[in-house]
mmCIF file of C-alpha atoms (C1' of nucleotides) in Angstrom:
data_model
loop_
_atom_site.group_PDB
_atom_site.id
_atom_site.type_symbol
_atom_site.label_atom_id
_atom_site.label_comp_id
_atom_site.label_asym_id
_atom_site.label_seq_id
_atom_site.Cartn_x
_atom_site.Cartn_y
_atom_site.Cartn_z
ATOM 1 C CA UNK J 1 0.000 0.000 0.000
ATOM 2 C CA UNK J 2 1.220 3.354 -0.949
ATOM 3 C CA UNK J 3 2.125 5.917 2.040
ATOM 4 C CA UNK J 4 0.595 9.410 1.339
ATOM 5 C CA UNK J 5 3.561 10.672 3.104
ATOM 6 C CA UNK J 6 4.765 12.648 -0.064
ATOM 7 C CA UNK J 7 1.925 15.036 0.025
ATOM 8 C CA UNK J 8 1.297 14.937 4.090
ATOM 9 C CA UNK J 9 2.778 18.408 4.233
ATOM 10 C CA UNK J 10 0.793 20.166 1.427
ATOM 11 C CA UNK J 11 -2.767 18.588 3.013
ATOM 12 C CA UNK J 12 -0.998 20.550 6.404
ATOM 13 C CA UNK J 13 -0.466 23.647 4.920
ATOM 14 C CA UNK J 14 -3.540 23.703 2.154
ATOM 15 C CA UNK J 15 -5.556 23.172 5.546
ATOM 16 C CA UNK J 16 -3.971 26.183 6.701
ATOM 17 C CA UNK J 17 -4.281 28.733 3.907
ATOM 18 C CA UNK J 18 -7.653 27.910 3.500
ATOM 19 C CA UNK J 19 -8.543 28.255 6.955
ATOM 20 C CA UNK J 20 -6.440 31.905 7.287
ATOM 21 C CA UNK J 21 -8.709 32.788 3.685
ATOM 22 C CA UNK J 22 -11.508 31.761 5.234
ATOM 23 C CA UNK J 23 -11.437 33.328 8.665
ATOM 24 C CA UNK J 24 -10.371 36.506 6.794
ATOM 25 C CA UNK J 25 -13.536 36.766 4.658
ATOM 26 C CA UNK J 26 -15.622 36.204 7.790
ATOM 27 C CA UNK J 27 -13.424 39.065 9.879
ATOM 28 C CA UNK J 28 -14.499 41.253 6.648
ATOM 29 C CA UNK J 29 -17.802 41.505 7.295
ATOM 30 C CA UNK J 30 -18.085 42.263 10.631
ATOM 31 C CA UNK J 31 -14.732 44.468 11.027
ATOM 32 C CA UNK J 32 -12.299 45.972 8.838
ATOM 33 C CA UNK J 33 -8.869 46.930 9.058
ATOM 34 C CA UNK J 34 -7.764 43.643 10.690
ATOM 35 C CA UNK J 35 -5.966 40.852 10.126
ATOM 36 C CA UNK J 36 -6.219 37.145 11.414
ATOM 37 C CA UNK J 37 -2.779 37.588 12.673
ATOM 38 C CA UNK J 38 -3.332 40.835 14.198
ATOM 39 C CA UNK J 39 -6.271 39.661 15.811
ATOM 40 C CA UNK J 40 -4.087 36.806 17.339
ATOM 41 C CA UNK J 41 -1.502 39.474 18.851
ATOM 42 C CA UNK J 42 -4.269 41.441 19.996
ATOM 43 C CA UNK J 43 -5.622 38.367 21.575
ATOM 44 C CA UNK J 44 -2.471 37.742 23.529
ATOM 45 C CA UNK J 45 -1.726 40.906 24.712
ATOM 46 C CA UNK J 46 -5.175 41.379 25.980
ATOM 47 C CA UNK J 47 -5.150 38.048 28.475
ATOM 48 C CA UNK J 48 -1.436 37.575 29.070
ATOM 49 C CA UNK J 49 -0.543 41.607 29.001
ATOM 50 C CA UNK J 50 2.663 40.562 31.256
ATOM 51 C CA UNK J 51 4.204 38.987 28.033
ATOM 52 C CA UNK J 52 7.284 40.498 26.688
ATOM 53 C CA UNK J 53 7.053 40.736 22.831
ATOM 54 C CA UNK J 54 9.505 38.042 22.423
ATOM 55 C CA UNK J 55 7.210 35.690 24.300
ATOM 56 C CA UNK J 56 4.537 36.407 22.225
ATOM 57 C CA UNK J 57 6.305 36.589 18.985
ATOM 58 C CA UNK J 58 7.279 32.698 19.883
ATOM 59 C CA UNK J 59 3.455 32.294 20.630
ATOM 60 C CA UNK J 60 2.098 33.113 17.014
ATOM 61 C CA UNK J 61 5.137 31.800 15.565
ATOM 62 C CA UNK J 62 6.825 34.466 14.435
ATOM 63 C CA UNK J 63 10.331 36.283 14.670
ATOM 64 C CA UNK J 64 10.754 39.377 16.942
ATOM 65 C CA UNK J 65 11.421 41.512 14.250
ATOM 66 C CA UNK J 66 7.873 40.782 12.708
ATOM 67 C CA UNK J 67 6.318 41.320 16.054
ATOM 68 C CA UNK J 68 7.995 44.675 16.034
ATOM 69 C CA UNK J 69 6.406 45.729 12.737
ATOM 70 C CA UNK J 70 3.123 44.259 14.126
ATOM 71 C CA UNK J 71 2.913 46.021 17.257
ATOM 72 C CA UNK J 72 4.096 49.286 15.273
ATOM 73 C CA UNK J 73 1.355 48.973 13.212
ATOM 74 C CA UNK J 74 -1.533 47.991 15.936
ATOM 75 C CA UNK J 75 -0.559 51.309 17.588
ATOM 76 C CA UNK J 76 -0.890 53.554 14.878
ATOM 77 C CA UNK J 77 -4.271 52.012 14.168
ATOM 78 C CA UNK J 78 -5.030 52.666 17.477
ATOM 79 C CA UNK J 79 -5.390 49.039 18.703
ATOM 80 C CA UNK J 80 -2.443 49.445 21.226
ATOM 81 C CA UNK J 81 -0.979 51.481 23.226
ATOM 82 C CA UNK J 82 2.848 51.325 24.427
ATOM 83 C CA UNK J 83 4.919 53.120 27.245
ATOM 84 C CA UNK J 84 8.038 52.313 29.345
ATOM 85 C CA UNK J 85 8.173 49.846 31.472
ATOM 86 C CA UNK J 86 9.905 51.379 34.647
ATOM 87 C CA UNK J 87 10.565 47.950 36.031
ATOM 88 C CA UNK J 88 12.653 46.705 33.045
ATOM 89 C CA UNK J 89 13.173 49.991 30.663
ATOM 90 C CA UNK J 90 14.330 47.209 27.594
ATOM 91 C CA UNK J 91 10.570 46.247 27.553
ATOM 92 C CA UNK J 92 7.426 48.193 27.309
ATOM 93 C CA UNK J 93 4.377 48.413 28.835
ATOM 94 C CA UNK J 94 1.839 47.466 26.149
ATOM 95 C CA UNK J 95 -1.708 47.436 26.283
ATOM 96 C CA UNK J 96 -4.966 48.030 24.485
ATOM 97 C CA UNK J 97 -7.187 50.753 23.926
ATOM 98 C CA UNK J 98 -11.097 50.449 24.072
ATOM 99 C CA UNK J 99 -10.566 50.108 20.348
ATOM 100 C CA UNK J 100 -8.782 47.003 20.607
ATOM 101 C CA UNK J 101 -10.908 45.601 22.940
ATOM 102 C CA UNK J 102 -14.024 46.682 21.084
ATOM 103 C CA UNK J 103 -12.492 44.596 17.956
ATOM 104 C CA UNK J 104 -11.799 41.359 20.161
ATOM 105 C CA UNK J 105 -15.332 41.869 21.081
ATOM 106 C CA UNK J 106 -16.929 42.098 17.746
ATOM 107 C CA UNK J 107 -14.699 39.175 16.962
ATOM 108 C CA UNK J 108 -15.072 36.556 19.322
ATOM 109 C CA UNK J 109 -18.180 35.411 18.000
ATOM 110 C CA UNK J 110 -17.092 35.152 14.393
ATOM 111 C CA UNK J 111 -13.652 32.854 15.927
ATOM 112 C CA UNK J 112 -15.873 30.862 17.279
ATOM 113 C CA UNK J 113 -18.164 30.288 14.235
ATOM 114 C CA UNK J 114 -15.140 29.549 12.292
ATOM 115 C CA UNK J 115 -14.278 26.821 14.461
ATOM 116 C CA UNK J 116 -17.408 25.610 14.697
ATOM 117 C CA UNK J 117 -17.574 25.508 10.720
ATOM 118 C CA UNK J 118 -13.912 24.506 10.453
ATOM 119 C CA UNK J 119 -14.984 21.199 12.817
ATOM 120 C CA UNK J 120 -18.438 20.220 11.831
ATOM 121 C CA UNK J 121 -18.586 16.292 11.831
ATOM 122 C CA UNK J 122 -15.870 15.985 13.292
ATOM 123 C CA UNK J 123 -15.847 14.076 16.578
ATOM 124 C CA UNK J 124 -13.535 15.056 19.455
ATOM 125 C CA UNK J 125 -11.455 11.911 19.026
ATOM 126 C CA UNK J 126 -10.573 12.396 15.545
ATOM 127 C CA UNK J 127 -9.585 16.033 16.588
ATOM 128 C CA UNK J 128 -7.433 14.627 19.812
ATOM 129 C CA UNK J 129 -6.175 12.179 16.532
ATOM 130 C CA UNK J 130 -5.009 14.889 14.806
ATOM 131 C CA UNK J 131 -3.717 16.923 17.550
ATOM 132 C CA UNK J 132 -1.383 14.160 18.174
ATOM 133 C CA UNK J 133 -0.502 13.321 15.255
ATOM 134 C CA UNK J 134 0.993 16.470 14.628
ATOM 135 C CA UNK J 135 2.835 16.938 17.999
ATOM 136 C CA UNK J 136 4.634 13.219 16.802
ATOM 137 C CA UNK J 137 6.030 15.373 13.771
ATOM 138 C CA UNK J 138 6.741 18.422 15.588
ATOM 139 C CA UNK J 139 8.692 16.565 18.219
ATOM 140 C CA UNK J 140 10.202 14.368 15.847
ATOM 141 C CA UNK J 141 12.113 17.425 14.159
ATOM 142 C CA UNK J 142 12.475 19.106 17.339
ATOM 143 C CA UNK J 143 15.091 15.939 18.143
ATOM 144 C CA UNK J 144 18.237 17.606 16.973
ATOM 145 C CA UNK I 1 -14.798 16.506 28.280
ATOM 146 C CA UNK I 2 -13.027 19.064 26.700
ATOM 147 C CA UNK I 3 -12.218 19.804 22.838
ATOM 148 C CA UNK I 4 -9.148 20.971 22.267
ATOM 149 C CA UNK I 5 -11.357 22.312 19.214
ATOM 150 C CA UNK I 6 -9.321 26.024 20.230
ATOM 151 C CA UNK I 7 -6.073 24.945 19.544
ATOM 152 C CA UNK I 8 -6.027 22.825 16.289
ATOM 153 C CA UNK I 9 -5.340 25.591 14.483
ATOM 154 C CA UNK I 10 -2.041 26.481 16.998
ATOM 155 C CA UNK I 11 -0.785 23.038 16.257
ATOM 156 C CA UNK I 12 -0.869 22.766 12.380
ATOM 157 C CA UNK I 13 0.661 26.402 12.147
ATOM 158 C CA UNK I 14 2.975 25.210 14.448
ATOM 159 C CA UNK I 15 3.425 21.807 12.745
ATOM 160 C CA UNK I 16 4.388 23.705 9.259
ATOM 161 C CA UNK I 17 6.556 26.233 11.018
ATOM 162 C CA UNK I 18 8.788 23.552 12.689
ATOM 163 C CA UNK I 19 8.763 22.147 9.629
ATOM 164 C CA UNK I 20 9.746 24.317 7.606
ATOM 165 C CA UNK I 21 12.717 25.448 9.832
ATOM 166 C CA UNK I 22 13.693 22.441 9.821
ATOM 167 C CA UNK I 23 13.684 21.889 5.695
ATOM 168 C CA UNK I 24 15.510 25.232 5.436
ATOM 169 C CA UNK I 25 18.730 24.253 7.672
ATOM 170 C CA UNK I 26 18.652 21.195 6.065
ATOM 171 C CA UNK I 27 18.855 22.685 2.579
ATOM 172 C CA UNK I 28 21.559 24.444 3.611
ATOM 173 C CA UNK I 29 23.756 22.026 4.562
ATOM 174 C CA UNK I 30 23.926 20.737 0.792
ATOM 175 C CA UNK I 31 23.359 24.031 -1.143
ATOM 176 C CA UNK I 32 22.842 27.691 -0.460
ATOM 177 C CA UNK I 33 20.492 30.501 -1.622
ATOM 178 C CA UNK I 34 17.355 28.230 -2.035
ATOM 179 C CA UNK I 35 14.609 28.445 -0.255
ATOM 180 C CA UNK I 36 11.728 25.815 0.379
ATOM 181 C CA UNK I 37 9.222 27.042 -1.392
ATOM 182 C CA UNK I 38 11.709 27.995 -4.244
ATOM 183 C CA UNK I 39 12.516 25.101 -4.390
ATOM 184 C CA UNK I 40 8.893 23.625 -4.434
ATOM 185 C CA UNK I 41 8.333 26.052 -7.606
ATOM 186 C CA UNK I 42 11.662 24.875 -9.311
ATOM 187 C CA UNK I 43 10.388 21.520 -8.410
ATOM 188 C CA UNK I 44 6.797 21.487 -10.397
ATOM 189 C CA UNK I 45 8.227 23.481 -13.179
ATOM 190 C CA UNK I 46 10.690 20.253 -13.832
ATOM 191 C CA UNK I 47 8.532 17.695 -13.288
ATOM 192 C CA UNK I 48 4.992 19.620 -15.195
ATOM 193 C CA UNK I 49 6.425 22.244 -17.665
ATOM 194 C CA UNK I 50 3.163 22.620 -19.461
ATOM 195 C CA UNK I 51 1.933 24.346 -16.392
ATOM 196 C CA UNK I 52 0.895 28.092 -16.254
ATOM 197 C CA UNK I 53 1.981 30.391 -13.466
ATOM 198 C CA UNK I 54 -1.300 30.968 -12.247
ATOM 199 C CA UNK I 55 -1.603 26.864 -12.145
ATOM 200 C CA UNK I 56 1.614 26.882 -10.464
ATOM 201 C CA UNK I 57 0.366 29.171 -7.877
ATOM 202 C CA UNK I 58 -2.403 27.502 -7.141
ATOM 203 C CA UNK I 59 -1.081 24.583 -6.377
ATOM 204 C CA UNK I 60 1.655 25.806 -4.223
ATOM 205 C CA UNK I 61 -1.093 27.639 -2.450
ATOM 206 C CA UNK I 62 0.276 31.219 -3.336
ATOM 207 C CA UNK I 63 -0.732 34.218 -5.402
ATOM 208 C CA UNK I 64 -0.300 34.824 -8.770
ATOM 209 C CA UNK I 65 1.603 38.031 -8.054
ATOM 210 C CA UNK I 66 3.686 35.919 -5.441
ATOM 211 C CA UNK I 67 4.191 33.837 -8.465
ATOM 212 C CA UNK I 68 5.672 36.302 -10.614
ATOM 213 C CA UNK I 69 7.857 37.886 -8.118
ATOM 214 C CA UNK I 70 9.501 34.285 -7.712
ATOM 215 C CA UNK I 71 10.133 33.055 -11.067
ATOM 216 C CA UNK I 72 11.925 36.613 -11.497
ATOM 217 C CA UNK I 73 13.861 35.700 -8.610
ATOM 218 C CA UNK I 74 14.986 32.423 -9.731
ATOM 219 C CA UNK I 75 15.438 33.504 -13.525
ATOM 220 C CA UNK I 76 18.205 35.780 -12.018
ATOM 221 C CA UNK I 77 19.865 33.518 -9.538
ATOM 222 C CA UNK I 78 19.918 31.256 -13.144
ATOM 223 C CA UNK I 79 17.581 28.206 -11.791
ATOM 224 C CA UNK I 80 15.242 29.152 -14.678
ATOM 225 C CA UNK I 81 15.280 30.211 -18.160
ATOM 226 C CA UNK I 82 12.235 32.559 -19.259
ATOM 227 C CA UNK I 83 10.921 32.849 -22.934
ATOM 228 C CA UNK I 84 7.571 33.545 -25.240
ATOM 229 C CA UNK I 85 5.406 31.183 -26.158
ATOM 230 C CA UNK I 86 4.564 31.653 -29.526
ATOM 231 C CA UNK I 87 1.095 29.114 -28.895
ATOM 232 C CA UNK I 88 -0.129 31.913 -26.410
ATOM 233 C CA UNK I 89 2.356 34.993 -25.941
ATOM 234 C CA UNK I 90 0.537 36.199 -22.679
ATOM 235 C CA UNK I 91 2.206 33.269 -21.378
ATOM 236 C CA UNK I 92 5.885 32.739 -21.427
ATOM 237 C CA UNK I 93 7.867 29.289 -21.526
ATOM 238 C CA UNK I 94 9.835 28.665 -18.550
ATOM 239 C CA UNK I 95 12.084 25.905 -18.287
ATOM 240 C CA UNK I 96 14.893 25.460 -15.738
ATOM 241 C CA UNK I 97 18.581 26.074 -16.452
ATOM 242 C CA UNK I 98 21.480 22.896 -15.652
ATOM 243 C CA UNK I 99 22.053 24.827 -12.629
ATOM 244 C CA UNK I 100 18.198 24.800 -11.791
ATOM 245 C CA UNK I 101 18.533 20.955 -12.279
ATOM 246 C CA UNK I 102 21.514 20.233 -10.619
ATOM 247 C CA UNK I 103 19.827 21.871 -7.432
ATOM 248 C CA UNK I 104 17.350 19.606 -7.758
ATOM 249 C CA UNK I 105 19.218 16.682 -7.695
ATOM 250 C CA UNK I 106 21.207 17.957 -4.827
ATOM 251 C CA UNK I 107 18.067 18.320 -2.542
ATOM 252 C CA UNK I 108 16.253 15.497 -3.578
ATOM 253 C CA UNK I 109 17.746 13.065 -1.103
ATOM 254 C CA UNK I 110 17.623 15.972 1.521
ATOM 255 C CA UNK I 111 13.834 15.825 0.919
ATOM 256 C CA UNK I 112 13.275 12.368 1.112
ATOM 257 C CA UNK I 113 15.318 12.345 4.468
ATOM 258 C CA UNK I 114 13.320 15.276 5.675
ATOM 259 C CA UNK I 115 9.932 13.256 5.526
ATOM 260 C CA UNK I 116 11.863 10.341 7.321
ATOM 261 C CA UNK I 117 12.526 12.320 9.814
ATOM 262 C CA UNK I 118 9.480 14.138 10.310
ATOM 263 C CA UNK I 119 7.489 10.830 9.489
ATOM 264 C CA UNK I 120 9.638 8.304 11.906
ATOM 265 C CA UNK I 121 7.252 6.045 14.167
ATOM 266 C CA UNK I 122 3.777 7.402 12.661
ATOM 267 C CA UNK I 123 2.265 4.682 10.426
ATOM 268 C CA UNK I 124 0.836 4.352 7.480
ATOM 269 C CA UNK I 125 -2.377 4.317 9.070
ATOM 270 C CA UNK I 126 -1.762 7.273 11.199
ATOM 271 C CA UNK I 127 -0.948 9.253 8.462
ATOM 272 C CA UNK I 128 -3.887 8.403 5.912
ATOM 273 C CA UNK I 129 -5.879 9.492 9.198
ATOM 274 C CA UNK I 130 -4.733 13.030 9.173
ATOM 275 C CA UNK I 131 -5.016 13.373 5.955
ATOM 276 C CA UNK I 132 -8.708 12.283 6.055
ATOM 277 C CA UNK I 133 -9.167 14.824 8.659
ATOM 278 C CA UNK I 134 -7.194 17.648 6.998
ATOM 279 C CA UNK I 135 -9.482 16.826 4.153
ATOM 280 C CA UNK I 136 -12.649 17.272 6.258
ATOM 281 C CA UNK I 137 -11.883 20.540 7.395
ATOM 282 C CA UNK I 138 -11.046 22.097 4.256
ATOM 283 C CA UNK I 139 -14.244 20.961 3.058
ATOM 284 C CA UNK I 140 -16.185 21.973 6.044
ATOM 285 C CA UNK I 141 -14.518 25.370 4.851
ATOM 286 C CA UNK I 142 -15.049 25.322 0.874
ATOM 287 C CA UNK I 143 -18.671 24.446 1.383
ATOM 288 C CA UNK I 144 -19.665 28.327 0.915
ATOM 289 C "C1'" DC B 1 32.580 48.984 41.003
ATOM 290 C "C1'" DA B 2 34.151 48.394 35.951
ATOM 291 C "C1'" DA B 3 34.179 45.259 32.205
ATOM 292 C "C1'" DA B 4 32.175 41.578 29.933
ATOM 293 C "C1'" DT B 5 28.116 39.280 28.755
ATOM 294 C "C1'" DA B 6 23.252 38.653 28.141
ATOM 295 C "C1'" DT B 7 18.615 40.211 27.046
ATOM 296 C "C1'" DA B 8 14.671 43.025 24.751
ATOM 297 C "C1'" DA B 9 13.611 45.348 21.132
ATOM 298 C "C1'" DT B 10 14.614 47.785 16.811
ATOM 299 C "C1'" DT B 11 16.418 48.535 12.144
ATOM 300 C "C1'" DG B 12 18.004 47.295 7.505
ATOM 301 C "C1'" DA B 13 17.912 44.470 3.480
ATOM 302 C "C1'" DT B 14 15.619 41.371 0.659
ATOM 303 C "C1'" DA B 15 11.785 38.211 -0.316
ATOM 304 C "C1'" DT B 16 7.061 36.918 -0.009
ATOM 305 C "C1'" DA B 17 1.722 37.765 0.915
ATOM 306 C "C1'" DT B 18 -2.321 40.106 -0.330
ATOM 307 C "C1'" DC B 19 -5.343 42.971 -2.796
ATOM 308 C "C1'" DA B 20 -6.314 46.154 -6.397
ATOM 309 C "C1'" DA B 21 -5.308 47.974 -10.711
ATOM 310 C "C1'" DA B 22 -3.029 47.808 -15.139
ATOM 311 C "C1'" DT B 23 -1.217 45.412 -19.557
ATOM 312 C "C1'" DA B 24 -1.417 42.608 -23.168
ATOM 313 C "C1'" DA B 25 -3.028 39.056 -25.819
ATOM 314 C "C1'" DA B 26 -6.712 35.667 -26.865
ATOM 315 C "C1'" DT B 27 -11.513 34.531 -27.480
ATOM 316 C "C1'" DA B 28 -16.417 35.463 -27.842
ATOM 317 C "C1'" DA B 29 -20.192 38.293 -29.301
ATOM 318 C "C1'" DA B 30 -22.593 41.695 -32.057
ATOM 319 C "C1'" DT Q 1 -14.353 42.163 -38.246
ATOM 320 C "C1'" DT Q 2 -14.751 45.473 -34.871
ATOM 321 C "C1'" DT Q 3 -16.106 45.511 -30.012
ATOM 322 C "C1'" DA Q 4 -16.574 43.407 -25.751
ATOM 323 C "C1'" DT Q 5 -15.087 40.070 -22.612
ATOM 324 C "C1'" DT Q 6 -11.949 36.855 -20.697
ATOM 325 C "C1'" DT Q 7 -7.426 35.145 -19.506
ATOM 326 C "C1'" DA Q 8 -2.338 35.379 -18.169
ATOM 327 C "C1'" DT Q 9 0.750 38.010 -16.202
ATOM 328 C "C1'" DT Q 10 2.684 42.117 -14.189
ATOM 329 C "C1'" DT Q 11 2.967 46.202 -11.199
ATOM 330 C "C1'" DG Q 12 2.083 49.045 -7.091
ATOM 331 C "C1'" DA Q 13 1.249 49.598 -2.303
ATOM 332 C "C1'" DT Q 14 1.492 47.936 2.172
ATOM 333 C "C1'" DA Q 15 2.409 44.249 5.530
ATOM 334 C "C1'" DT Q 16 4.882 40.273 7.020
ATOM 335 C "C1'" DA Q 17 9.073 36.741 7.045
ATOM 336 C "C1'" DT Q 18 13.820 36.003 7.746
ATOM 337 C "C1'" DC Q 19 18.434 36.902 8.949
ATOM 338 C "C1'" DA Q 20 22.061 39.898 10.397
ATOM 339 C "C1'" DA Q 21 23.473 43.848 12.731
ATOM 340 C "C1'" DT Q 22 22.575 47.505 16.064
ATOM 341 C "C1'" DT Q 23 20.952 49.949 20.298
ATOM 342 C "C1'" DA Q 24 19.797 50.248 24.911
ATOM 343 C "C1'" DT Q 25 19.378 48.392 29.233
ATOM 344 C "C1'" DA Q 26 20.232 44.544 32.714
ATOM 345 C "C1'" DT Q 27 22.886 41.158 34.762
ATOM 346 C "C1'" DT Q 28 26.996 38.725 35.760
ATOM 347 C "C1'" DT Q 29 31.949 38.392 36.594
ATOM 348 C "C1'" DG Q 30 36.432 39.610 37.960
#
DNA sequence: CAAATATAATTGATATATCAAATAAATAAA
DNA sequence: TTTATTTATTTGATATATCAATTATATTTG
């Protein structure tokens, strides 16, 4: 019997793509001016605001330097605000305005539409399948 | 019980990210200034030259202006050779150079060790499964 | 304490992602 | 066959990805 293994990747990261294309169409019509990834920062900084932006850049998967431009951008669109933090003046202090927690607000119920949509028919042991599944391969290349 | 229905998501992004850290270092053990998805371009043009760009795009799960961009790119690191089609000439012919080839061949057993590694102890069975369920999202998500 | 080292974040350079608009050539319709 | 429409690709603008280098502040060492 043939393994699929070949194309096990591009199933992972079609899944992906259409789920970011998808989410972003359904952010559209309830917000603008937002992306799935800025949502996910936002997200972050609004439950864990003690995070330092490296922690949450290794969150969302991304490098400090993007997390930079991120944040940069959040606070000029008014999402964020940042000042010094006295207690370690490397860091800042970062937090959101009633903008960006208006936006979370207006989006939480879309997220969780687009899981719901994502996962319909799917029962909770084929999802705790897949979940480990994937933490096999992640910790298989995570073994220098 | 609990779904982990809110973190699915987390753990394919973070399944493709790992994995495609791990591809790149690999690559560059054997050759340099090649990426992965460069290489996944260089890789269909070989092996399907009839294709279009847009048909390459879409099956590398990118954007036609992505596309473009890319295939500049590689015609001037010399991987690919660029010239009109006289069948259609709002398409071009692009076929890849010896040096676009030999690359190739240089990362093909890189590849193939790649998905060992990433693959080792999951069977056959395992993997069909997440593929089925891959495949049941995305159409959860295509059904408009 | 002063010097060396480490940490947090930023900046620069180049490539890619996304969307909209523009070109150019092919095909369909009047 | 001229016009309208469609198709293939490119370009522009802005944001993000990646890596290397830099800046500023903290921490550790001698």
């Amino acid at each position: 019997m043939k393994v699929p293994a070949k194309t096990v990747f591009y199933h992972i990261e079609r899944t992906i793509k259409t789920y970011r294309k998808f989410s972003r169409q359904n952010f559209l019509k309830v917000v603008d001016d937002i992306t799935v990834d800025q949502k996910l920062v936002l997200q972050y900084l609004n439950d864990r605001p003690e995070l330092s932006q490296n922690e949450i850049a290794e969150l969302v998967f991304k490098d400090n330097a993007s997390l930079t431009r991120m944040i940069d951008l959040l606070v000029r669109k008014g999402f964020l605000d940042r000042s010094i933090n006295p207690k370690d003046r490397r860091r800042f202090h970062i937090e959101l305005t009633p903008k960006g927690k208006e936006i979370l607000e207006k989006l939480a119920p879309v997220i969780a539409e687009n899981r719901k949509r994502a996962f319909a028919g799917i029962s909770e042991e084929e999802l705790v399948q897949l979940e480990q599944t994937l933490n096999k391969i992640v910790s298989n290349l995570n073994k220098a």
